Coordinates of C-alpha atoms and ligand atoms in Angstrom, one line a residue:
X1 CA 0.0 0.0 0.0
X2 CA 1.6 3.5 -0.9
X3 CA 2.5 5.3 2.1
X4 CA 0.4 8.4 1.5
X5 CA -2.8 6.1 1.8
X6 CA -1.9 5.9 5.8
X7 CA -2.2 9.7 6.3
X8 CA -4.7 10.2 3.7
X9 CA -8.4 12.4 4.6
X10 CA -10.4 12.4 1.2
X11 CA -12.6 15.0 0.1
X12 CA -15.4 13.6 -2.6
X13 CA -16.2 16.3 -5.1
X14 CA -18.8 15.9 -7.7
X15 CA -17.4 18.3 -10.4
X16 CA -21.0 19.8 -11.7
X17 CA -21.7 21.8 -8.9
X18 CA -18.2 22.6 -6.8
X19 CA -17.2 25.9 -8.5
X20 CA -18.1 27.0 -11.6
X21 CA -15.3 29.9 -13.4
X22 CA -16.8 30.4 -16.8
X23 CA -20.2 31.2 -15.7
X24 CA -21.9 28.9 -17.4
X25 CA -24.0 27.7 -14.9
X26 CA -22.2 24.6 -14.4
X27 CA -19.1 23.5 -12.5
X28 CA -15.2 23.2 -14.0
X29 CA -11.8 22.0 -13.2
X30 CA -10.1 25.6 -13.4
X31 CA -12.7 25.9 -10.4
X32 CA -11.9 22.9 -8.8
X33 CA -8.2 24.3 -9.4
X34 CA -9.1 27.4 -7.8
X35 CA -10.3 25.9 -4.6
X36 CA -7.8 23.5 -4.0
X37 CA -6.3 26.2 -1.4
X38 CA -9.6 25.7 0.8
X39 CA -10.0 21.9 0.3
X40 CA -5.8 21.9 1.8
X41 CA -7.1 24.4 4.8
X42 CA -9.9 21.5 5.6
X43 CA -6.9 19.3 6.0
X44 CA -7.9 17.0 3.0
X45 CA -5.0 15.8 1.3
X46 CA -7.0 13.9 -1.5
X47 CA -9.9 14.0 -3.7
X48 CA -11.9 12.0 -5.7
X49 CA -13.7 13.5 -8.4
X50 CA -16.6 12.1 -10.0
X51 CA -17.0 11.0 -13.9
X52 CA -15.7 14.0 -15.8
X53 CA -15.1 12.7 -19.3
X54 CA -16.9 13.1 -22.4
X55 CA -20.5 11.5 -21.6
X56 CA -24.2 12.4 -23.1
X57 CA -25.0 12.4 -19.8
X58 CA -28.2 10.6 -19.4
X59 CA -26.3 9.3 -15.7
X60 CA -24.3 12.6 -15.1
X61 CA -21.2 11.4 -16.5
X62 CA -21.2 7.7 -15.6
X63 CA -21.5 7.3 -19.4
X64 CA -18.8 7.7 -20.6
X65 CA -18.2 7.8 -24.5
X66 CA -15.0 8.7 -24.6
X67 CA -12.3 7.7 -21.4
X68 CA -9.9 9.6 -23.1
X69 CA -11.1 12.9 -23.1
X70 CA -12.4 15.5 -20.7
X71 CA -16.1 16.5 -21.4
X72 CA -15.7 20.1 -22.5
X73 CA -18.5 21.4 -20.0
X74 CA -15.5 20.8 -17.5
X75 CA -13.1 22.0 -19.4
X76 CA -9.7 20.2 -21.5
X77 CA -7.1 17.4 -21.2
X78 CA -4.8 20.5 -20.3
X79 CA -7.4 21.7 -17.3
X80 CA -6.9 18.3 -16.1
X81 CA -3.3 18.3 -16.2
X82 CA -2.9 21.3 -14.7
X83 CA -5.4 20.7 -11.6
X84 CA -3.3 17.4 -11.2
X85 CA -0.1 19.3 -11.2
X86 CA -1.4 22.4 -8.9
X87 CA -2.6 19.3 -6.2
X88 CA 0.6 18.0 -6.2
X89 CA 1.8 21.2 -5.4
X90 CA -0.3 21.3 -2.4
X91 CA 0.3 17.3 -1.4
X92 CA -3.3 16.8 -2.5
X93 CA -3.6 13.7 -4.4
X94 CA -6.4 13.3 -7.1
X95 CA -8.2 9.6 -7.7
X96 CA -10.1 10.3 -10.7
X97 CA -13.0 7.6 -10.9
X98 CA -12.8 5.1 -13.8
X99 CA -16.0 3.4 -14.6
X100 CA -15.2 0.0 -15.9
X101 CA -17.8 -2.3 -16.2
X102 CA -20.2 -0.3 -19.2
X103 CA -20.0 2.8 -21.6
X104 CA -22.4 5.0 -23.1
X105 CA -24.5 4.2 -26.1
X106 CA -22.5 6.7 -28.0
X107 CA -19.2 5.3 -27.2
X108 CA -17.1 4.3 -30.6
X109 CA -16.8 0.8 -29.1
X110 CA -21.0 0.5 -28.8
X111 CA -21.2 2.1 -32.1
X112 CA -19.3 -0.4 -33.9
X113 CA -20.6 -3.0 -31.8
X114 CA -24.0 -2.3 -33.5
X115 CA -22.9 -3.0 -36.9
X116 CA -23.6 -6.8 -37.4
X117 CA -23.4 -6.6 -40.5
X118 CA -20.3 -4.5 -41.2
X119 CA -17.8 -7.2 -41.2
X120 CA -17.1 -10.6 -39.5
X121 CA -13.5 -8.7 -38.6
X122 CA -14.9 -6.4 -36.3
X123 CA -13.2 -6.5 -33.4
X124 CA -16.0 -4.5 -31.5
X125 CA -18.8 -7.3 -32.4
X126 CA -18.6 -9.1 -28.9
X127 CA -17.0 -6.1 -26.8
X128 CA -20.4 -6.2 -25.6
X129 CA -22.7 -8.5 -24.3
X130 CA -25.6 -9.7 -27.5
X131 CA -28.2 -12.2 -27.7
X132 CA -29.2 -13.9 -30.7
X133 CA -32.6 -12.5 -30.9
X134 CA -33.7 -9.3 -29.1
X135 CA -36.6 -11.6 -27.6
X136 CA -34.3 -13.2 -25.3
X137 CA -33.4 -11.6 -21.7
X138 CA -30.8 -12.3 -18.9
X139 CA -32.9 -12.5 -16.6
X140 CA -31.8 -14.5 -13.0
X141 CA -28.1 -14.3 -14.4
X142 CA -26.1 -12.2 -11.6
X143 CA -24.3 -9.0 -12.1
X144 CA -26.6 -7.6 -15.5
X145 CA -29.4 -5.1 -14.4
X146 CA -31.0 -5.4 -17.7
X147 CA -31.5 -5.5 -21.1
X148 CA -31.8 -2.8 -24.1
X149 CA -33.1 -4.0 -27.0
X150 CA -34.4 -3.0 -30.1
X151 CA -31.6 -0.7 -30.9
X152 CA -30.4 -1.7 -33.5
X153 CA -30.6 -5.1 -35.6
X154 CA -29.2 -7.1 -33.5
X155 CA -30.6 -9.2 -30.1
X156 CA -30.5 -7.6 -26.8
X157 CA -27.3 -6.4 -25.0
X158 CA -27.1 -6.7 -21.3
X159 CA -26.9 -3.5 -19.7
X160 CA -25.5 -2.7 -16.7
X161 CA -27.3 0.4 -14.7
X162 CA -29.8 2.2 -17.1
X163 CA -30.5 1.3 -19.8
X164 CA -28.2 3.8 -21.5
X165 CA -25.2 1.6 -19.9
X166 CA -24.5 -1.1 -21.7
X167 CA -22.2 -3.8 -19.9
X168 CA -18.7 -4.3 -21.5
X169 CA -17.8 -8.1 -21.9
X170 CA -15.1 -9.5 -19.8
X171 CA -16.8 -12.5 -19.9
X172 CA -19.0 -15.2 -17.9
X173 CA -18.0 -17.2 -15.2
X174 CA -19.6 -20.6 -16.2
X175 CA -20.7 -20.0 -20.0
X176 CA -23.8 -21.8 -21.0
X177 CA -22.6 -23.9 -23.8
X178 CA -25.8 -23.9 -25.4
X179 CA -25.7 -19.8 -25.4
X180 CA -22.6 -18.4 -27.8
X181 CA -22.8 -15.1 -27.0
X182 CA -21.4 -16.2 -23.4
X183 CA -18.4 -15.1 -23.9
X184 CA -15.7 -17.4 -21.6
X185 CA -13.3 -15.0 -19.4
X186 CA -10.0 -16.2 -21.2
X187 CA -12.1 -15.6 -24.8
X188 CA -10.0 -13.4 -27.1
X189 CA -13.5 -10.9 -26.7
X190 CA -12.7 -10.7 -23.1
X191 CA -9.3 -10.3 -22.9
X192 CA -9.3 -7.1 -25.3
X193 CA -12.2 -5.8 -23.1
X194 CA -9.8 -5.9 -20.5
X195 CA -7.1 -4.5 -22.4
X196 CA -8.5 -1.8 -23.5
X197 CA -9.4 -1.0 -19.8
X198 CA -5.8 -1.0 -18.4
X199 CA -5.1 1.2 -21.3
X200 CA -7.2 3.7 -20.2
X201 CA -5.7 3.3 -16.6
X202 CA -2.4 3.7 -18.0
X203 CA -3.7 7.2 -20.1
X204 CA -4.8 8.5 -17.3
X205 CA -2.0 7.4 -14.4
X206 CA 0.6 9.0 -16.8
X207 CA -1.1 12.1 -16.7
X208 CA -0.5 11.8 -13.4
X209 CA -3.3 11.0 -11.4
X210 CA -2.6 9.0 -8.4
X211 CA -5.3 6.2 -8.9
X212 CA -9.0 5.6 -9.4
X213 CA -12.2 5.2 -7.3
X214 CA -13.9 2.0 -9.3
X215 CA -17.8 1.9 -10.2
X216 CA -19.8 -0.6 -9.3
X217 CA -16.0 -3.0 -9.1
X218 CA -17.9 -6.0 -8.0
X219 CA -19.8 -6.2 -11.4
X220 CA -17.6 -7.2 -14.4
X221 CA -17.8 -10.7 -14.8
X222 CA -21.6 -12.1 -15.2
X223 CA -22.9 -15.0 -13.9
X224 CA -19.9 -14.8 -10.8
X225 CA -22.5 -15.4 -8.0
X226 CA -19.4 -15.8 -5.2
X227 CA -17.3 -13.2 -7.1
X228 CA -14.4 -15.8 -7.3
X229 CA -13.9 -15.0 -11.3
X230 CA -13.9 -10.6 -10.5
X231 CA -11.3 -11.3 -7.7
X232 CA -8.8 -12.8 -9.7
X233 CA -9.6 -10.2 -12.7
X234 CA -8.8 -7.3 -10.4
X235 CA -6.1 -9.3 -9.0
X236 CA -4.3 -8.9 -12.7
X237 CA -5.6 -5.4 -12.5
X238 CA -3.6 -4.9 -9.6
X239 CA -0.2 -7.0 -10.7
X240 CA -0.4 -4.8 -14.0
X241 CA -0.4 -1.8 -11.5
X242 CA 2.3 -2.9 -9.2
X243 CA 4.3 -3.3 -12.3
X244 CA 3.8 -0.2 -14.3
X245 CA 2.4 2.3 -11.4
X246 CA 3.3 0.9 -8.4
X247 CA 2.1 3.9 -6.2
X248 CA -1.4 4.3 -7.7
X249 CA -4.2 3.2 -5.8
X250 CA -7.8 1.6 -6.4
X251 CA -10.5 2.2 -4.2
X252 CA -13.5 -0.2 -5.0
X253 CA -17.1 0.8 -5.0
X254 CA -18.0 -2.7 -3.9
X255 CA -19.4 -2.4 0.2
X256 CA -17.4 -5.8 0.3
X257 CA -14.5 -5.0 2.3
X258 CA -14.4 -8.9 3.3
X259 CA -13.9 -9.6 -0.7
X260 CA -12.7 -6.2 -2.6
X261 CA -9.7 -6.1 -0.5
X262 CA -8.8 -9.7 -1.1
X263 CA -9.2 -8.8 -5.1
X264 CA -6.2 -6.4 -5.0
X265 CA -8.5 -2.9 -3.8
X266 CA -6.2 -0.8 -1.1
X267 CA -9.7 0.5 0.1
X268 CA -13.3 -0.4 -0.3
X269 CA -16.4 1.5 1.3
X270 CA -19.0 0.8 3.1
X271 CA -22.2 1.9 2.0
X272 CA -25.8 2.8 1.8
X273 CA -26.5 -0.6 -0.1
X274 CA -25.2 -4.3 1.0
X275 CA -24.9 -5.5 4.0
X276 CA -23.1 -2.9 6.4
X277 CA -25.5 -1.3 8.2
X278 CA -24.3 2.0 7.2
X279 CA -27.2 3.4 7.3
X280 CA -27.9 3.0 10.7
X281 CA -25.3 5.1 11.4
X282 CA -26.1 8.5 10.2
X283 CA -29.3 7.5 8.1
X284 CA -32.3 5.1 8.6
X285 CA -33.6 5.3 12.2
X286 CA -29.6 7.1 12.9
X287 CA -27.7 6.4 16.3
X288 CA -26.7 9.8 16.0
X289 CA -30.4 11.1 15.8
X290 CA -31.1 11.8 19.5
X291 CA -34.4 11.7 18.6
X292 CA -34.4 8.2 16.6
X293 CA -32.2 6.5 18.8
X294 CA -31.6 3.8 16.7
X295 CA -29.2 1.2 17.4
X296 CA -25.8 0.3 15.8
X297 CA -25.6 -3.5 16.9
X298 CA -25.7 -4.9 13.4
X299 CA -23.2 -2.4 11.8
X300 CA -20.9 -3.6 14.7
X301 CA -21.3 -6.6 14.4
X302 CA -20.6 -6.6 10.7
X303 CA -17.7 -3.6 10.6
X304 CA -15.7 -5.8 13.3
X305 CA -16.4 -9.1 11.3
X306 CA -14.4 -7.1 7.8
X307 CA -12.0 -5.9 9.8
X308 CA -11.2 -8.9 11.4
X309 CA -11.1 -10.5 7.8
X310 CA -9.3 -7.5 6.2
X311 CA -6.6 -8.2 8.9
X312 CA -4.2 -5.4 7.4
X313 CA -5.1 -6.1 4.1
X314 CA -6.5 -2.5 3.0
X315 CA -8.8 0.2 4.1
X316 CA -12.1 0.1 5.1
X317 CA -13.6 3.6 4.5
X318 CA -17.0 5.5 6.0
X319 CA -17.3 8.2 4.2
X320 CA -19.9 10.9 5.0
X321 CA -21.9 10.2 2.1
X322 CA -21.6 10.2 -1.6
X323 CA -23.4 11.9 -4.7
X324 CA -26.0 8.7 -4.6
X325 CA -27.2 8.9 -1.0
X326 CA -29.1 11.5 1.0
X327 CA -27.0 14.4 2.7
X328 CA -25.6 13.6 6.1
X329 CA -27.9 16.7 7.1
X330 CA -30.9 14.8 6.1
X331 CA -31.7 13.1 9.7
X332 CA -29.4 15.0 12.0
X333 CA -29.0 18.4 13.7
X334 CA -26.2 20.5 12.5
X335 CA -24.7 19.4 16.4
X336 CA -25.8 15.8 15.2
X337 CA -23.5 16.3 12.1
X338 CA -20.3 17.1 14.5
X339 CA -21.1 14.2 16.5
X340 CA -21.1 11.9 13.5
X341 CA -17.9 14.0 12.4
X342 CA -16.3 12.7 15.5
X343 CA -17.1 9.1 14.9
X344 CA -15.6 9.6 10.8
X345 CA -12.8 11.3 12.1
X346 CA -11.6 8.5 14.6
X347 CA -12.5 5.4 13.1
X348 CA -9.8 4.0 11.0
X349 CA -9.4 3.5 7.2
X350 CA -9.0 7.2 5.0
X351 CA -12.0 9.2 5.9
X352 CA -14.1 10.4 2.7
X353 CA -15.4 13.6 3.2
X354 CA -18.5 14.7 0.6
X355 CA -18.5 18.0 -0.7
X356 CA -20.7 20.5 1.3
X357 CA -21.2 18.1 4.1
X358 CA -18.4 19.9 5.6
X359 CA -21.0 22.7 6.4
X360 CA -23.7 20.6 6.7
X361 CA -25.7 21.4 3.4
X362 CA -28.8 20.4 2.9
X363 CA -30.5 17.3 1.2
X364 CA -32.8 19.4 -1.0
X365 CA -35.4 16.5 -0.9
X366 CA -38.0 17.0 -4.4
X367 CA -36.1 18.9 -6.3
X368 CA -36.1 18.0 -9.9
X369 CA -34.1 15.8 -11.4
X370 CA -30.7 16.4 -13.4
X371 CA -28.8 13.8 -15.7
X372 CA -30.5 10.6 -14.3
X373 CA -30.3 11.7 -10.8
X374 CA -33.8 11.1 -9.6
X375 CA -33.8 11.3 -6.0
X376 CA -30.1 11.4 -6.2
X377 CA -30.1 15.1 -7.2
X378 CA -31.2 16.7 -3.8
X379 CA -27.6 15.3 -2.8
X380 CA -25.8 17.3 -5.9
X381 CA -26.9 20.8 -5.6
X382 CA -24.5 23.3 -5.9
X383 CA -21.1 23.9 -3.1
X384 CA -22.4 26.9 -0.7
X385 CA -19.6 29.1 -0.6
X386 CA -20.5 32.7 0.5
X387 CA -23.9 35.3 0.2
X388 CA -23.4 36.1 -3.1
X389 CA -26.3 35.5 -5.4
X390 CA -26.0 31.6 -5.9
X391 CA -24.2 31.0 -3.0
X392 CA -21.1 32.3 -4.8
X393 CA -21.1 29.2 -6.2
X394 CA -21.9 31.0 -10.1
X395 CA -22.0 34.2 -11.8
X396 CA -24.8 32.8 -13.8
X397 CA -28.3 33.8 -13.9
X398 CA -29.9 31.0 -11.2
X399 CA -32.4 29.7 -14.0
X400 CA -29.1 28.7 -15.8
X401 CA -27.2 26.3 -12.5
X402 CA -27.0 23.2 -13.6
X403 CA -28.9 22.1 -10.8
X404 CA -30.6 24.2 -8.4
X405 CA -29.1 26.2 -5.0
X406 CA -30.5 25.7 -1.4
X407 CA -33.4 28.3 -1.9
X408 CA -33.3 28.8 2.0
X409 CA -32.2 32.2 3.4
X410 CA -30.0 30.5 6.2
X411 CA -28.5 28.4 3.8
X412 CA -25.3 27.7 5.6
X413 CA -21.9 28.7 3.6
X414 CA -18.1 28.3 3.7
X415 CA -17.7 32.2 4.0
X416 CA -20.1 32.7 7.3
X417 CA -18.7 29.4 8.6
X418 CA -15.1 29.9 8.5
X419 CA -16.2 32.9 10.7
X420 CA -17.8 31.3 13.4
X421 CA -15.8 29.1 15.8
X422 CA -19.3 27.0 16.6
X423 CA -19.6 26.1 13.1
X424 CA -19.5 22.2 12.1
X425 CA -16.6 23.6 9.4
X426 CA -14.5 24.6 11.7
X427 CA -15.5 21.2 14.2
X428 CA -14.7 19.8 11.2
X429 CA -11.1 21.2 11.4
X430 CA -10.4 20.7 14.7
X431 CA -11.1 17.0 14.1
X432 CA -8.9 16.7 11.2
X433 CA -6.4 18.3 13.6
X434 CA -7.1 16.0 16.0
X435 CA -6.4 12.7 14.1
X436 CA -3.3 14.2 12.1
X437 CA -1.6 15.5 15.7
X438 CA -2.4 11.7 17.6
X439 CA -1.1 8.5 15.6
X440 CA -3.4 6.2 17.3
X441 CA -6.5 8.0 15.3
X442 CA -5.3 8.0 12.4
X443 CA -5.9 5.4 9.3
X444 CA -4.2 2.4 10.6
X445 CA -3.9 1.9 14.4
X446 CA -7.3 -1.0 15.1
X447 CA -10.3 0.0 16.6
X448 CA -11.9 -2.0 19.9
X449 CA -15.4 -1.9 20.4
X450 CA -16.2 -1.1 24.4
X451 CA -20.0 -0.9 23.9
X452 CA -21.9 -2.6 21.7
X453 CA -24.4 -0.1 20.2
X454 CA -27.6 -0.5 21.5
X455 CA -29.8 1.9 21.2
X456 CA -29.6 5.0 24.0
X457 CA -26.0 3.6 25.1
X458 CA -23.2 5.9 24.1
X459 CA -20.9 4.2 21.5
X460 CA -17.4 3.8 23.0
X461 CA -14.3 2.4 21.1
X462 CA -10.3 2.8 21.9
X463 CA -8.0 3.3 18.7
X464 CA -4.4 1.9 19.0
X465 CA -2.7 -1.9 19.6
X466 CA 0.1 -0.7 21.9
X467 CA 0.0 -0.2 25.8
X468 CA -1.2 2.9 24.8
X469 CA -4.1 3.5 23.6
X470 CA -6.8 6.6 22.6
X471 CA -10.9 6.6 23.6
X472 CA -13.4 7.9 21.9
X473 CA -17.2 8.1 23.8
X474 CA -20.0 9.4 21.9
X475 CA -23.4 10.5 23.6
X476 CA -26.0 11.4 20.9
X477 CA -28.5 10.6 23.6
X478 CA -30.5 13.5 25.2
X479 CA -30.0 12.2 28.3
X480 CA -26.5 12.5 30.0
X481 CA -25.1 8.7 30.7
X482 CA -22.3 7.1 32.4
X483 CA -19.8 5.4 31.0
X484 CA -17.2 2.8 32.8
X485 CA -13.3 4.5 31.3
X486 CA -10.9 4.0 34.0
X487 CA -8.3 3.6 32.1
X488 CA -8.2 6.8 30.4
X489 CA -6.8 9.4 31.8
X490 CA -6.2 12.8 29.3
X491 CA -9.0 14.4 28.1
X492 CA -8.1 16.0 24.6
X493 CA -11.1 16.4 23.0
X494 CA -14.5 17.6 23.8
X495 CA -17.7 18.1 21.7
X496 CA -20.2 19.6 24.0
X497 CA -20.4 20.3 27.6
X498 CA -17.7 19.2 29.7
X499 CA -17.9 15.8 31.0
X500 CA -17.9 15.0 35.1
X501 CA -14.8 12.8 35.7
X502 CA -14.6 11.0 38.6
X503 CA -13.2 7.3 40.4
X504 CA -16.4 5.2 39.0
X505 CA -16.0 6.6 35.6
X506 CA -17.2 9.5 33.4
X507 CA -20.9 11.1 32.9
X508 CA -21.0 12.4 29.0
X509 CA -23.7 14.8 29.2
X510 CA -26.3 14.9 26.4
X511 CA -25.1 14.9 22.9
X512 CA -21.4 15.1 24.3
X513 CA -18.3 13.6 22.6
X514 CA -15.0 13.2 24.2
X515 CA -11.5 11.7 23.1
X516 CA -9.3 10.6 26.2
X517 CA -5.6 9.3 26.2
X518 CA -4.9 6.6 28.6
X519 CA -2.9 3.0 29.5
X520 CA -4.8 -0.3 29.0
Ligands
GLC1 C1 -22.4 3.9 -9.2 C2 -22.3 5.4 -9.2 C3 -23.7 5.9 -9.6 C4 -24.0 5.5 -11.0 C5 -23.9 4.0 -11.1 C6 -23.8 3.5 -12.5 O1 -23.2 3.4 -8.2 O2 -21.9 5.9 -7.9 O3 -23.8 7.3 -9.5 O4 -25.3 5.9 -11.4 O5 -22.7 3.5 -10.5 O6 -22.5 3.9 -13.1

């Protein structure tokens, strides 16, 4: 694993709305260049940036029709190179996401892959997945969402999100003999799918970026029900990485940790899908919702079985959110949001931070939908940056954003934020502090469970496998509650009012958060 990965604190930017330069209403890179000073005062020393490649956009950029080239609404090639090279500058790295598993329908590859007709050389005929007729289906085979047929005179083609997405072909992990166009994951078909991917890895790590977030990483090969085939694909992935770019990094969208990280992935998420138990966290019925008071007894259950099983391995990542999930904001209090800020901030594996959530922007639930968003949208609404008319966000008139500002007067902003010692920006910064000043909070050191999340008990956990050792008590609660922490002995961090400290333990008062140093 490349060393930067150990001090590493991501920031998730979704290039549409972050800053927009050129007053076109939409985001750019020479805005995401611009603000690369503010993303290094949060303490962030990475990013991921979302799909920005040429795309007709009917799923905002995840597809693509040309992995090659920068969508011009964002900018060039050059705009890329240069916000690469200014990062570096600043010891930000940039993960640029590469989305493997389909294209566009106006890819060159689809477009050729239409023409049955043109030539039995066509090297693009099987690149994706055809029936024979376009009556037949994949239905109950793993890992295709769908089918799009009708498109042109050939059968079906498996798709692999909308419809718009058609699956690239890197084969089947137990082709039925009696259907051809199962493709075998050795087939010549297969094997240039694959190819052609790496090639694009290789475009893009020698314009320096420092590795990729993968889409939907877990979905390549079809018909791989106990994703045996995908690990050993990405496990080539990975050997053709150690080999040519042995310090980039993969980071799988997969919420797999137990399998992505054996498949070569440095880091995997977990997330609002599969079966973490994310959501419980900051989501459905949240255990930071002093109101909901859900419980968290089946995400620990699960996080300590992966990280058991990781052993070392890779990463395990919580990120705040992401462009597909409600806001943070959505069930908590802007307090509730620093509380869940502490928990991020001290667990291990490289914290994700999404854009906005930093300030605690809204979820602007019903808003209309943008690019295929759907519900997805009230997540991707343009970065709140000052007063100014469109949050500062654009010079444009508002009826030309791409999608829509907060409309409410209080919406809260970097500007008024930075200002205000209270705010869950600068919290924010004090808990990047925090982990960057103590090695035991930082990405590696393991995390102990003390409590065991149920519901209306704070969560407590100690970070480090030495003698000593760092705790971290959370009380969303709205009740103040004792907790048993003899052993810790140096308060460094408190969220809230003051907890009472005595011989028999500690009473965290109501929607408290402390961070103790002690001996085990
Ligand atoms: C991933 C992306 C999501 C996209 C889908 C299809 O889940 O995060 O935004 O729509 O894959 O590429």
């Amino acid at each position: 694993m490349s060393d930067w990965l150990k001090t590493a604190i991501f920031y998730e930017i979704y290039p549409q709305s972050f800053y927009d330069t050129n007053k076109d209403g939409i985001g750019d890179l020479p805005g995401i260049t611009e603000k690369l000073d503010y993303i290094k005062d949060l303490g962030c020393n990475a990013l991921w940036i979302n799909p920005c490649f040429e795309s007709p956009f009917f799923d905002a950029g995840y597809d693509i029709s040309d992995y090659k080239k920068i969508a011009p609404r964002y900018g060039s090639n050059e705009d890329m190179y240069r916000l690469i090279e200014e990062a570096h500058k600043r010891s930000i790295r940039v993960l640029l996401d590469l989305v493997p598993g389909h294209t566009s329908i106006e890819h060159e590859w689809f477009k050729r892959s239409m023409k049955s007709a043109e030539s039995k050389d066509n090297p693009y005929l099987k690149r994706y997945i055809w029936t024979e007729t376009p009556w037949e289906n994949f239905q109950g085979i793993e890992h295709i969402f769908g089918a799009l047929n009708g498109i042109c005179d050939r059968g079906s083609v498996a798709v692999n999100f909308f419809s718009t997405q058609p699956a690239l072909n890197y084969g089947f992990a137990n082709p039925d003999k009696e259907k051809p166009w199962q493709s075998a994951v050795d087939s010549p078909e297969a094997r240039a799918t694959l190819s052609d991917i790496m090639d694009v890895m290789r475009f893009w790590l020698s314009a320096g970026c420092d590795g990729f977030r993968v889409d939907m990483a877990h979905s390549l090969i079809k018909g791989d029900t106990d994703y045996s085939h995908v690990i050993l694909l990405w496990q080539e992935i990975r050997a053709f990485l150690d080999e040519e770019f042995p310090h980039s990094v993969l980071v799988s969208e997969w919420g797999k940790p137990d399998l992505s990280l054996k498949a070569g992935f440095h880091m995997d998420f977990l997330l609002h899908f599969g079966p973490s138990h994310y959501v419980n966290l900051f989501r459905e019925n949240p255990f930071f919702s002093g109101e909901a008071r859900g419980d968290l007894k089946e995400f620990i259950r699960y996080y300590k079985k992966v990280c058991k099983e990781a052993d070392g391995r890779g990463l395990i990542c919580i990120p705040s959110g992401n462009h597909d999930m409600p806001r943070i904001s959505h069930k908590l209090t802007p307090h509730e949001i620093k509380l869940a800020f502490v928990f991020i901030l001290t667990v291990p594996g490289a914290p994700f931070i999404y854009y906005g959530d930093e300030i605690g922007m809204k979820y602007l639930d019903g808003i209309p939908p943008v690019e295929g968003g759907y519900e997805r949208t009230g997540s991707r609404s343009p970065m709140q940056w000052d007063e100014s008319p469109n949050a500062g966000f654009s010079a444009a008139a508002p009826e030309k954003l791409y999608i829509q500002t907060d409309t409410d007067e209080n919406r809260p902003n970097v500007k008024q934020q930075s200002a205000d010692s209270n705010s869950i920006l600068n919290e924010v910064k004090r808990l990047i502090n925090l982990r960057k000043d103590n090695a035991m909070l930082g990405n590696m050191p393991p995390i102990e469970f003390i409590t065991a999340g149920e519901a209306g008990e704070p969560l407590i956990y100690s970070r480090g496998d030495g003698k000593d050792k760092a705790y971290i008590a959370i009380n969303p609660a709205l009740n103040a509650v004792k907790a048993k922490l003899s052993e810790a002995v140096r308060l460094v961090y408190t969220l809230g009012e003051k907890p009472i400290i005595s011989e028999d333990g500690i009473l965290l008062q109501p929607q408290s958060a402390v961070v103790l140093m002690g001996v085990d």
